[in-house]
Amino acid sequence: MDYLAATKQKKYLMYISQNYSYAILRPLQSEILAHGGQVRWFLEGDNVTPDFLASDELRLTSIEQIKKWCPDVVFAPANIIPTFIPGLKVAIFHGFDAGKLNSKGQNDHFKIRGCFDLYCTQGPNTTHPFQQLEKKHDFFKVVETGWPTLDPFFNSNTKNQYINTNDPRKTLLICSTFSRKLSLAPKLYEQIKSFSEQGKWRILMQFHPKMPSELVAKYQALENNNLTFIETDNVLPLLQAADIMLCDTSSILLMFILQRKPVVTFCNQNPGRHLIDITDPDKVEAAIDYALTYPAQLMSDIDEFCQQLHPYHDGLSSQRVLAAANELLLTNPKLKAKPLNLIRNFKMRKKLNYWRW
């Protein structure tokens, strides 16, 4: 059966709670619309800005409206989603597994919270662990599809506003996660300030949207002809514009490295041969210089790592996700009931101010 053709006349809800989720789900939205499906957006909480919705993107503003519209499928780039809304619930990850560990030493990327019917994984190094979890729990399915977010990465022919063809310098992209424990931002300020003054590289900077405002302001104050601080809901053009990245343990580095470009990390929580990891602030500049020589062994290790992370370069991950969701919807395999999650559902109802059954 052609499961893409089954999209016609079906309803798909994009459930988001962060601004970066727009870029994650828009390639999937394009695929749905191209196959005759309907799309609506639901924006949960104060961390997502309605102004980022395009004029032709339609929004539902309450759980009542979601129930009335009655989506067939709900896509969410989040860890949790209300189980009391209608529709097959599909997990579309908000990033790659960067190896971050919680306070208990556990990797939250593989934590099953009992919310989803289908996990669409990005590549073998996430597919295999989720398949083991599927066997253990038996109330969801796992399909390796690739990540829809990256479809424009491999298909993009549009002009990139962050590329300056008149500047011959190498472009360094600096990104950081928001966690004070993991973030390079509080620890490398003096080094980055020096980089911005010496003008050796053209520097672009972008932080996680949850970064403390005082740190954002501190770095914004460094802006000059050598350094540009950027706030955006779509990081893909930024990644494409850079020759090299300086990062910490943010999952954005994994998106960047898929271009087969080197990444220098500062105190990465899970360093591997594909990264140049530095723990001494005074050695960061030398590490960047070394990375820009594109050492043969490093580039080989990067390629091997990328084959496990996300082996798809065809820009068709959205098609695979949509087909997987439609297949599960139409075949309706017998799965165990999800956990009741009474406490989590109570918290979600309170957050969304929805008490009907």
CSV table of C-alpha atoms in Angstrom, one decimal:
chain,number,residue,atom,x,y,z
A,1,MET,CA,0.0,0.0,0.0
A,2,ASP,CA,1.1,3.6,-0.8
A,3,TYR,CA,1.1,5.0,2.7
A,4,LEU,CA,2.1,8.5,1.5
A,5,ALA,CA,-1.1,8.6,-0.7
A,6,ALA,CA,-3.1,7.8,2.4
A,7,THR,CA,-2.3,11.3,3.6
A,8,LYS,CA,-5.1,12.8,1.6
A,9,GLN,CA,-7.9,14.3,3.6
A,10,LYS,CA,-6.3,13.2,6.9
A,11,LYS,CA,-5.6,15.7,9.7
A,12,TYR,CA,-2.2,16.3,11.3
A,13,LEU,CA,-1.5,18.4,14.4
A,14,MET,CA,1.9,20.0,15.1
A,15,TYR,CA,2.2,20.2,18.9
A,16,ILE,CA,5.1,22.5,19.9
A,17,SER,CA,6.4,24.2,23.0
A,18,GLN,CA,9.6,25.9,21.8
A,19,ASN,CA,10.4,28.2,18.9
A,20,TYR,CA,12.9,25.9,17.4
A,21,SER,CA,10.1,23.4,16.9
A,22,TYR,CA,8.8,25.4,13.9
A,23,ALA,CA,11.9,24.6,11.8
A,24,ILE,CA,11.8,20.9,13.0
A,25,LEU,CA,8.2,20.3,11.8
A,26,ARG,CA,7.9,22.6,8.7
A,27,PRO,CA,9.5,20.2,6.3
A,28,LEU,CA,7.0,17.6,7.5
A,29,GLN,CA,4.1,20.1,7.1
A,30,SER,CA,5.2,20.7,3.5
A,31,GLU,CA,5.1,17.0,2.8
A,32,ILE,CA,1.7,16.6,4.3
A,33,LEU,CA,0.2,19.5,2.3
A,34,ALA,CA,1.8,18.2,-0.9
A,35,HIS,CA,0.0,14.9,-0.4
A,36,GLY,CA,-3.4,16.5,0.3
A,37,GLY,CA,-3.5,16.4,4.1
A,38,GLN,CA,-4.5,19.1,6.5
A,39,VAL,CA,-2.3,20.7,9.1
A,40,ARG,CA,-2.9,22.7,12.3
A,41,TRP,CA,-0.6,24.0,15.0
A,42,PHE,CA,-1.0,24.1,18.7
A,43,LEU,CA,1.4,26.2,20.7
A,44,GLU,CA,1.9,25.1,24.3
A,45,GLY,CA,3.1,27.5,27.0
A,46,ASP,CA,5.0,30.8,27.0
A,47,ASN,CA,8.2,29.7,25.4
A,48,VAL,CA,6.8,29.5,21.9
A,49,THR,CA,6.0,32.7,20.0
A,50,PRO,CA,2.9,32.9,17.9
A,51,ASP,CA,4.5,35.6,15.7
A,52,PHE,CA,6.7,32.9,14.1
A,53,LEU,CA,3.6,31.3,12.5
A,54,ALA,CA,3.4,32.1,8.8
A,55,SER,CA,0.3,33.8,7.5
A,56,ASP,CA,-0.9,30.6,5.9
A,57,GLU,CA,-0.3,28.4,8.9
A,58,LEU,CA,-3.4,27.6,10.9
A,59,ARG,CA,-3.5,27.5,14.7
A,60,LEU,CA,-5.7,25.8,17.3
A,61,THR,CA,-5.7,27.7,20.6
A,62,SER,CA,-7.3,25.3,23.0
A,63,ILE,CA,-7.7,21.6,23.9
A,64,GLU,CA,-11.4,22.0,23.1
A,65,GLN,CA,-10.5,23.1,19.6
A,66,ILE,CA,-8.1,20.1,19.2
A,67,LYS,CA,-10.8,17.7,20.3
A,68,LYS,CA,-13.4,19.3,17.9
A,69,TRP,CA,-10.9,19.2,15.0
A,70,CYS,CA,-10.0,15.6,16.0
A,71,PRO,CA,-6.5,15.1,14.4
A,72,ASP,CA,-5.6,11.6,13.0
A,73,VAL,CA,-2.0,12.1,14.0
A,74,VAL,CA,-0.1,14.4,16.4
A,75,PHE,CA,3.6,15.2,15.8
A,76,ALA,CA,5.6,16.5,18.8
A,77,PRO,CA,9.3,17.4,19.0
A,78,ALA,CA,9.2,17.1,22.8
A,79,ASN,CA,9.6,14.6,25.6
A,80,ILE,CA,6.0,14.6,26.7
A,81,ILE,CA,2.6,15.3,25.2
A,82,PRO,CA,-0.9,15.0,26.7
A,83,THR,CA,-2.3,11.6,26.2
A,84,PHE,CA,-5.9,12.9,26.6
A,85,ILE,CA,-5.9,14.6,23.2
A,86,PRO,CA,-7.1,12.6,20.1
A,87,GLY,CA,-4.8,11.2,17.5
A,88,LEU,CA,-1.8,8.8,17.0
A,89,LYS,CA,1.1,10.4,18.9
A,90,VAL,CA,4.4,10.5,17.1
A,91,ALA,CA,7.7,11.5,18.7
A,92,ILE,CA,9.9,13.7,16.4
A,93,PHE,CA,13.0,14.5,18.4
A,94,HIS,CA,14.0,18.0,19.2
A,95,GLY,CA,17.6,17.2,18.7
A,96,PHE,CA,20.2,14.4,18.5
A,97,ASP,CA,21.4,12.4,21.4
A,98,ALA,CA,24.3,14.5,22.6
A,99,GLY,CA,25.1,12.1,25.5
A,100,LYS,CA,23.8,14.5,28.2
A,101,LEU,CA,23.2,12.8,31.6
A,102,ASN,CA,20.7,13.9,34.2
A,103,SER,CA,21.5,14.2,37.9
A,104,LYS,CA,21.0,10.4,38.3
A,105,GLY,CA,23.6,9.7,35.6
A,106,GLN,CA,20.9,8.6,33.1
A,107,ASN,CA,20.5,9.6,29.5
A,108,ASP,CA,17.1,11.3,29.1
A,109,HIS,CA,17.1,10.9,25.4
A,110,PHE,CA,16.1,7.2,25.9
A,111,LYS,CA,13.7,7.8,28.8
A,112,ILE,CA,10.2,6.4,28.0
A,113,ARG,CA,7.4,8.5,29.5
A,114,GLY,CA,4.4,6.6,28.2
A,115,CYS,CA,3.2,9.4,25.9
A,116,PHE,CA,3.9,8.2,22.3
A,117,ASP,CA,2.6,5.5,20.0
A,118,LEU,CA,5.5,5.8,17.5
A,119,TYR,CA,9.1,7.0,17.7
A,120,CYS,CA,10.7,8.0,14.4
A,121,THR,CA,14.4,7.6,15.0
A,122,GLN,CA,17.3,9.4,13.2
A,123,GLY,CA,19.9,6.7,12.7
A,124,PRO,CA,21.3,3.4,13.9
A,125,ASN,CA,22.8,4.7,17.1
A,126,THR,CA,19.3,5.8,18.4
A,127,THR,CA,17.3,3.1,16.6
A,128,HIS,CA,18.9,0.1,18.3
A,129,PRO,CA,18.4,1.4,21.9
A,130,PHE,CA,14.8,2.3,21.1
A,131,GLN,CA,14.1,-1.1,19.5
A,132,GLN,CA,15.2,-2.7,22.8
A,133,LEU,CA,12.9,-0.4,24.7
A,134,GLU,CA,10.1,-1.3,22.2
A,135,LYS,CA,10.5,-5.0,23.1
A,136,LYS,CA,10.6,-4.2,26.8
A,137,HIS,CA,7.4,-2.0,26.9
A,138,ASP,CA,5.4,-3.1,23.9
A,139,PHE,CA,3.1,-0.1,23.9
A,140,PHE,CA,4.8,1.8,21.0
A,141,LYS,CA,6.5,1.2,17.7
A,142,VAL,CA,9.9,2.3,16.5
A,143,VAL,CA,10.8,3.1,12.8
A,144,GLU,CA,14.1,4.6,11.6
A,145,THR,CA,13.2,7.4,9.3
A,146,GLY,CA,15.9,10.1,9.6
A,147,TRP,CA,15.1,13.5,10.9
A,148,PRO,CA,12.6,15.7,9.0
A,149,THR,CA,14.4,18.8,10.3
A,150,LEU,CA,17.4,18.1,8.1
A,151,ASP,CA,15.5,17.7,4.8
A,152,PRO,CA,16.2,21.4,3.8
A,153,PHE,CA,19.8,20.8,4.9
A,154,PHE,CA,20.3,18.4,2.0
A,155,ASN,CA,17.8,20.1,-0.5
A,156,SER,CA,18.5,23.8,0.1
A,157,ASN,CA,19.3,25.9,-3.0
A,158,THR,CA,18.1,29.2,-1.5
A,159,LYS,CA,20.4,32.2,-0.8
A,160,ASN,CA,22.0,32.1,2.6
A,161,GLN,CA,21.9,35.4,4.5
A,162,TYR,CA,24.7,34.4,6.8
A,163,ILE,CA,27.3,33.7,4.0
A,164,ASN,CA,29.5,36.7,3.2
A,165,THR,CA,31.3,36.1,-0.1
A,166,ASN,CA,33.2,39.3,0.3
A,167,ASP,CA,34.9,38.1,3.5
A,168,PRO,CA,37.8,35.7,2.8
A,169,ARG,CA,38.2,34.6,6.5
A,170,LYS,CA,37.1,31.2,7.7
A,171,THR,CA,33.7,31.4,9.5
A,172,LEU,CA,33.6,30.1,13.1
A,173,LEU,CA,30.1,29.3,14.6
A,174,ILE,CA,30.0,29.3,18.4
A,175,CYS,CA,26.9,27.6,19.9
A,176,SER,CA,26.2,26.7,23.5
A,177,THR,CA,23.6,24.9,25.6
A,178,PHE,CA,21.9,26.7,28.5
A,179,SER,CA,22.9,24.5,31.4
A,180,ARG,CA,25.4,26.3,33.6
A,181,LYS,CA,27.1,23.0,34.3
A,182,LEU,CA,27.6,22.2,30.6
A,183,SER,CA,27.6,25.6,28.9
A,184,LEU,CA,30.9,27.1,27.5
A,185,ALA,CA,29.4,30.6,27.7
A,186,PRO,CA,30.3,31.4,31.3
A,187,LYS,CA,33.7,29.7,31.0
A,188,LEU,CA,35.1,31.0,27.7
A,189,TYR,CA,34.0,34.6,27.7
A,190,GLU,CA,37.5,36.0,27.9
A,191,GLN,CA,38.7,33.8,25.1
A,192,ILE,CA,35.8,34.6,22.8
A,193,LYS,CA,36.2,38.3,23.6
A,194,SER,CA,39.8,38.1,22.5
A,195,PHE,CA,38.7,36.3,19.3
A,196,SER,CA,36.2,39.1,18.5
A,197,GLU,CA,39.0,41.7,18.9
A,198,GLN,CA,41.7,40.0,17.0
A,199,GLY,CA,39.6,39.4,13.9
A,200,LYS,CA,41.3,36.1,12.9
A,201,TRP,CA,38.0,34.5,12.0
A,202,ARG,CA,34.5,35.8,11.0
A,203,ILE,CA,32.4,34.7,14.1
A,204,LEU,CA,28.7,33.9,14.3
A,205,MET,CA,27.2,33.2,17.7
A,206,GLN,CA,23.9,31.5,18.6
A,207,PHE,CA,22.7,30.3,22.0
A,208,HIS,CA,20.0,27.9,23.1
A,209,PRO,CA,16.7,29.9,23.7
A,210,LYS,CA,16.8,29.0,27.4
A,211,MET,CA,20.2,30.7,27.9
A,212,PRO,CA,20.1,33.1,30.9
A,213,SER,CA,19.4,36.6,29.6
A,214,GLU,CA,22.4,38.2,31.4
A,215,LEU,CA,24.8,35.9,29.5
A,216,VAL,CA,23.0,36.7,26.2
A,217,ALA,CA,23.4,40.4,26.9
A,218,LYS,CA,27.0,40.0,27.8
A,219,TYR,CA,27.8,38.4,24.5
A,220,GLN,CA,25.6,40.7,22.5
A,221,ALA,CA,27.8,43.5,23.7
A,222,LEU,CA,30.8,41.9,21.9
A,223,GLU,CA,29.2,42.5,18.5
A,224,ASN,CA,31.5,44.2,16.0
A,225,ASN,CA,32.8,43.6,12.5
A,226,ASN,CA,34.3,40.3,13.5
A,227,LEU,CA,31.4,38.9,15.6
A,228,THR,CA,27.7,38.7,15.0
A,229,PHE,CA,25.2,37.4,17.6
A,230,ILE,CA,22.1,35.8,16.1
A,231,GLU,CA,18.8,34.8,17.5
A,232,THR,CA,16.7,32.7,15.1
A,233,ASP,CA,14.1,30.0,15.0
A,234,ASN,CA,15.9,28.2,12.1
A,235,VAL,CA,19.6,27.3,12.7
A,236,LEU,CA,20.1,25.4,9.5
A,237,PRO,CA,21.4,28.4,7.4
A,238,LEU,CA,23.8,29.2,10.3
A,239,LEU,CA,25.2,25.7,10.2
A,240,GLN,CA,25.6,25.8,6.5
A,241,ALA,CA,27.4,29.2,6.6
A,242,ALA,CA,30.2,28.1,9.0
A,243,ASP,CA,33.5,26.3,8.3
A,244,ILE,CA,33.9,25.1,11.8
A,245,MET,CA,32.1,25.0,15.1
A,246,LEU,CA,33.0,25.7,18.7
A,247,CYS,CA,30.5,24.1,21.1
A,248,ASP,CA,30.0,22.2,24.4
A,249,THR,CA,27.6,19.4,24.9
A,250,SER,CA,24.7,20.9,22.9
A,251,SER,CA,23.1,18.6,20.4
A,252,ILE,CA,23.3,21.2,17.7
A,253,LEU,CA,26.9,20.1,17.2
A,254,LEU,CA,25.6,16.8,15.8
A,255,MET,CA,23.6,18.7,13.2
A,256,PHE,CA,26.7,20.6,12.2
A,257,ILE,CA,29.0,17.6,12.0
A,258,LEU,CA,26.7,15.9,9.5
A,259,GLN,CA,28.1,18.3,7.0
A,260,ARG,CA,31.5,16.6,7.5
A,261,LYS,CA,32.9,19.7,9.1
A,262,PRO,CA,35.1,19.7,12.3
A,263,VAL,CA,33.8,20.6,15.7
A,264,VAL,CA,35.9,21.7,18.7
A,265,THR,CA,34.1,21.1,22.0
A,266,PHE,CA,34.8,22.5,25.4
A,267,CYS,CA,34.4,19.9,28.2
A,268,ASN,CA,32.0,17.7,26.2
A,269,GLN,CA,30.2,15.2,28.4
A,270,ASN,CA,30.6,12.4,25.9
A,271,PRO,CA,33.6,13.1,23.7
A,272,GLY,CA,34.6,10.7,21.0
A,273,ARG,CA,37.1,10.5,18.1
A,274,HIS,CA,34.8,12.6,15.9
A,275,LEU,CA,35.3,15.6,18.2
A,276,ILE,CA,38.3,17.7,19.2
A,277,ASP,CA,37.5,18.1,22.9
A,278,ILE,CA,39.4,20.7,25.0
A,279,THR,CA,39.3,21.2,28.8
A,280,ASP,CA,41.8,24.0,29.0
A,281,PRO,CA,40.4,27.4,27.9
A,282,ASP,CA,43.9,28.5,26.8
A,283,LYS,CA,44.1,25.7,24.3
A,284,VAL,CA,40.8,26.5,22.5
A,285,GLU,CA,42.4,28.7,19.8
A,286,ALA,CA,45.1,26.2,18.9
A,287,ALA,CA,42.4,23.5,18.7
A,288,ILE,CA,40.4,25.6,16.2
A,289,ASP,CA,43.5,26.2,14.1
A,290,TYR,CA,44.2,22.5,14.1
A,291,ALA,CA,40.7,21.6,13.1
A,292,LEU,CA,40.8,24.0,10.2
A,293,THR,CA,43.6,21.8,8.6
A,294,TYR,CA,40.9,19.1,8.3
A,295,PRO,CA,43.2,16.3,9.5
A,296,ALA,CA,42.6,13.0,7.5
A,297,GLN,CA,42.1,10.8,10.5
A,298,LEU,CA,39.6,13.2,12.1
A,299,MET,CA,37.6,13.5,8.9
A,300,SER,CA,37.5,9.7,8.6
A,301,ASP,CA,36.3,9.4,12.2
A,302,ILE,CA,33.6,12.1,11.5
A,303,ASP,CA,32.3,10.2,8.5
A,304,GLU,CA,32.1,6.9,10.4
A,305,PHE,CA,30.3,8.6,13.2
A,306,CYS,CA,27.8,10.3,10.8
A,307,GLN,CA,26.9,7.0,9.3
A,308,GLN,CA,25.6,5.8,12.7
A,309,LEU,CA,24.0,9.2,13.6
A,310,HIS,CA,22.0,10.0,10.5
A,311,PRO,CA,22.9,8.1,7.3
A,312,TYR,CA,20.2,9.8,5.1
A,313,HIS,CA,21.4,12.5,2.7
A,314,ASP,CA,18.4,12.3,0.3
A,315,GLY,CA,16.2,15.0,2.0
A,316,LEU,CA,13.3,12.5,2.2
A,317,SER,CA,13.1,11.9,5.9
A,318,SER,CA,9.7,13.8,6.1
A,319,GLN,CA,8.3,11.3,3.6
A,320,ARG,CA,9.5,8.4,5.6
A,321,VAL,CA,8.0,9.8,8.9
A,322,LEU,CA,4.7,10.5,7.2
A,323,ALA,CA,4.6,7.1,5.7
A,324,ALA,CA,5.5,5.4,9.0
A,325,ALA,CA,2.7,7.4,10.9
A,326,ASN,CA,0.1,6.6,8.2
A,327,GLU,CA,1.1,2.9,8.2
A,328,LEU,CA,0.7,2.6,12.0
A,329,LEU,CA,-2.6,4.5,11.8
A,330,LEU,CA,-4.0,2.3,9.1
A,331,THR,CA,-2.7,-1.1,10.2
A,332,ASN,CA,-3.5,-0.4,13.9
A,333,PRO,CA,-1.3,-3.2,15.4
A,334,LYS,CA,-2.3,-4.6,18.8
A,335,LEU,CA,-0.2,-2.8,21.4
A,336,LYS,CA,-0.3,-2.9,25.2
A,337,ALA,CA,-2.2,0.0,26.8
A,338,LYS,CA,0.0,2.9,27.8
A,339,PRO,CA,0.7,3.6,31.5
A,340,LEU,CA,-2.0,5.7,33.1
A,341,ASN,CA,0.5,8.4,34.1
A,342,LEU,CA,-2.0,9.9,36.5
A,343,ILE,CA,0.4,12.5,38.0
A,344,ARG,CA,1.8,13.6,34.7
A,345,ASN,CA,-1.6,13.9,33.1
A,346,PHE,CA,-2.9,15.9,36.1
A,347,LYS,CA,0.0,18.3,35.7
A,348,MET,CA,-0.6,18.6,32.0
A,349,ARG,CA,-4.3,19.3,32.6
A,350,LYS,CA,-3.4,21.9,35.2
A,351,LYS,CA,-0.9,23.5,32.8
A,352,LEU,CA,-3.4,23.5,29.9
A,353,ASN,CA,-6.3,24.4,32.2
A,354,TYR,CA,-8.3,21.5,30.8
A,355,TRP,CA,-10.5,19.3,33.1
A,356,ARG,CA,-13.0,17.7,30.8
A,357,TRP,CA,-12.9,14.0,30.1
